[in-house]
């Protein structure tokens, strides 16, 4: 769905999208995850006329694209070098990944519980979920690791900051050994580890039925406390970054609940309610900007706020580390998905969405361009380097997407079809031990499924 309006064009959106979220084909980095929720029925009759294209969450693609650009800028040590926007971009990646996967898995779980799916079907569903996550992340990672392994030590040190000769062990890097998580590789084992936590979180929330909101209060308290008082940094294990992932999953659960309630009750925001929501959203956006746009400090000195947001309290002794933006970012995402405004329209720009499409390749491969010697280092060549860097990264990552990422997603889809066919051959009799008589577990009445 393309929105052509200004900030408050929302009534048209709600009038045309009573069943938006149950039919969303996500045009984002995790596009293959949307396809894992499809219950293909080969016997179903095809419609005589093509259905209108359902709505897409385009702006999340743009957010991912902006995050990829900020990572490149951070590692260039030339653009916005006095800010730590790369850390903010990594947190945005973590939040988007957990938010989208939780939303998709939760919606499918609700449908399967309503259908009283057997243990066998749940097992096939989880196998499909993990296979899609594996083929989304690991093939390109393995290709990059193998290419780096073939390089001489000088280039390993130049492109991936390998400090010791002979220290790049191919097997240990591929298996995510902690001392061998070079450069940007450190984030992948964190995301993969959280993939195993996500189904537990979703099924735990569903098992609480109407009291699903009770644990959210202490969890949000913990997330906010950890964000403001505990130090996080790159090349850390999952534990310090777990609240960031959890914030994305909790926001997804809140969105699914709110979206279901809005569609079931036919609720529409009036002008006063819209104004109140916008005040909260813009306050969260101001908080994000005030935290992100802080100059890097010298050791022992506190970070200084830039822009005009001096109301954010600084610690007496700045410890460095990642800024805390996960909660306000998820708040803005949920509001934009429920009540879109000019913010989401801005991120729907096709350029940002394309960078979001190839963002995983950008994240893994940009060092081959940013740290290379193919362009001049003179100060008067600043703009030459700017366009050369981003142009070469765009070409390299486009090729990587079509040669590695896209074929991997096609392979994952073939595995999905094979699992679906295998599951259909022998349905089990034991069902999942959740009582579906509660209205909470009833699947919403929609005419189409996620495609």
PDB file of C-alpha atoms in Angstrom, residues 38 63 66 74 110 131 135 244 283 341 358 361 388 398 424 437 446:
ATOM      1  CA  UNK A  38       1.787 -19.842   4.482  1.00  0.00           C
ATOM      2  CA  UNK A  63      14.695   1.717   8.754  1.00  0.00           C
ATOM      3  CA  UNK A  66      19.246   3.598   7.134  1.00  0.00           C
ATOM      4  CA  UNK A  74      30.697   4.662  11.402  1.00  0.00           C
ATOM      5  CA  UNK A 110      -2.401 -18.446  17.323  1.00  0.00           C
ATOM      6  CA  UNK A 131      15.592 -23.831   8.488  1.00  0.00           C
ATOM      7  CA  UNK A 135      19.408 -20.164   5.244  1.00  0.00           C
ATOM      8  CA  UNK A 244      17.353  -5.245  23.414  1.00  0.00           C
ATOM      9  CA  UNK A 283       8.475  12.570  22.477  1.00  0.00           C
ATOM     10  CA  UNK A 341       2.203   9.141   9.697  1.00  0.00           C
ATOM     11  CA  UNK A 358      20.634  -5.714   0.648  1.00  0.00           C
ATOM     12  CA  UNK A 361      25.298  -8.020   2.438  1.00  0.00           C
ATOM     13  CA  UNK A 388      33.035   6.013  -4.706  1.00  0.00           C
ATOM     14  CA  UNK A 398      23.685  -6.095  -5.095  1.00  0.00           C
ATOM     15  CA  UNK A 424       0.585 -33.717   5.089  1.00  0.00           C
ATOM     16  CA  UNK A 437     -11.977 -22.447  24.052  1.00  0.00           C
ATOM     17  CA  UNK A 446     -10.023 -13.376   7.535  1.00  0.00           C
TER      18      UNK A 446
END
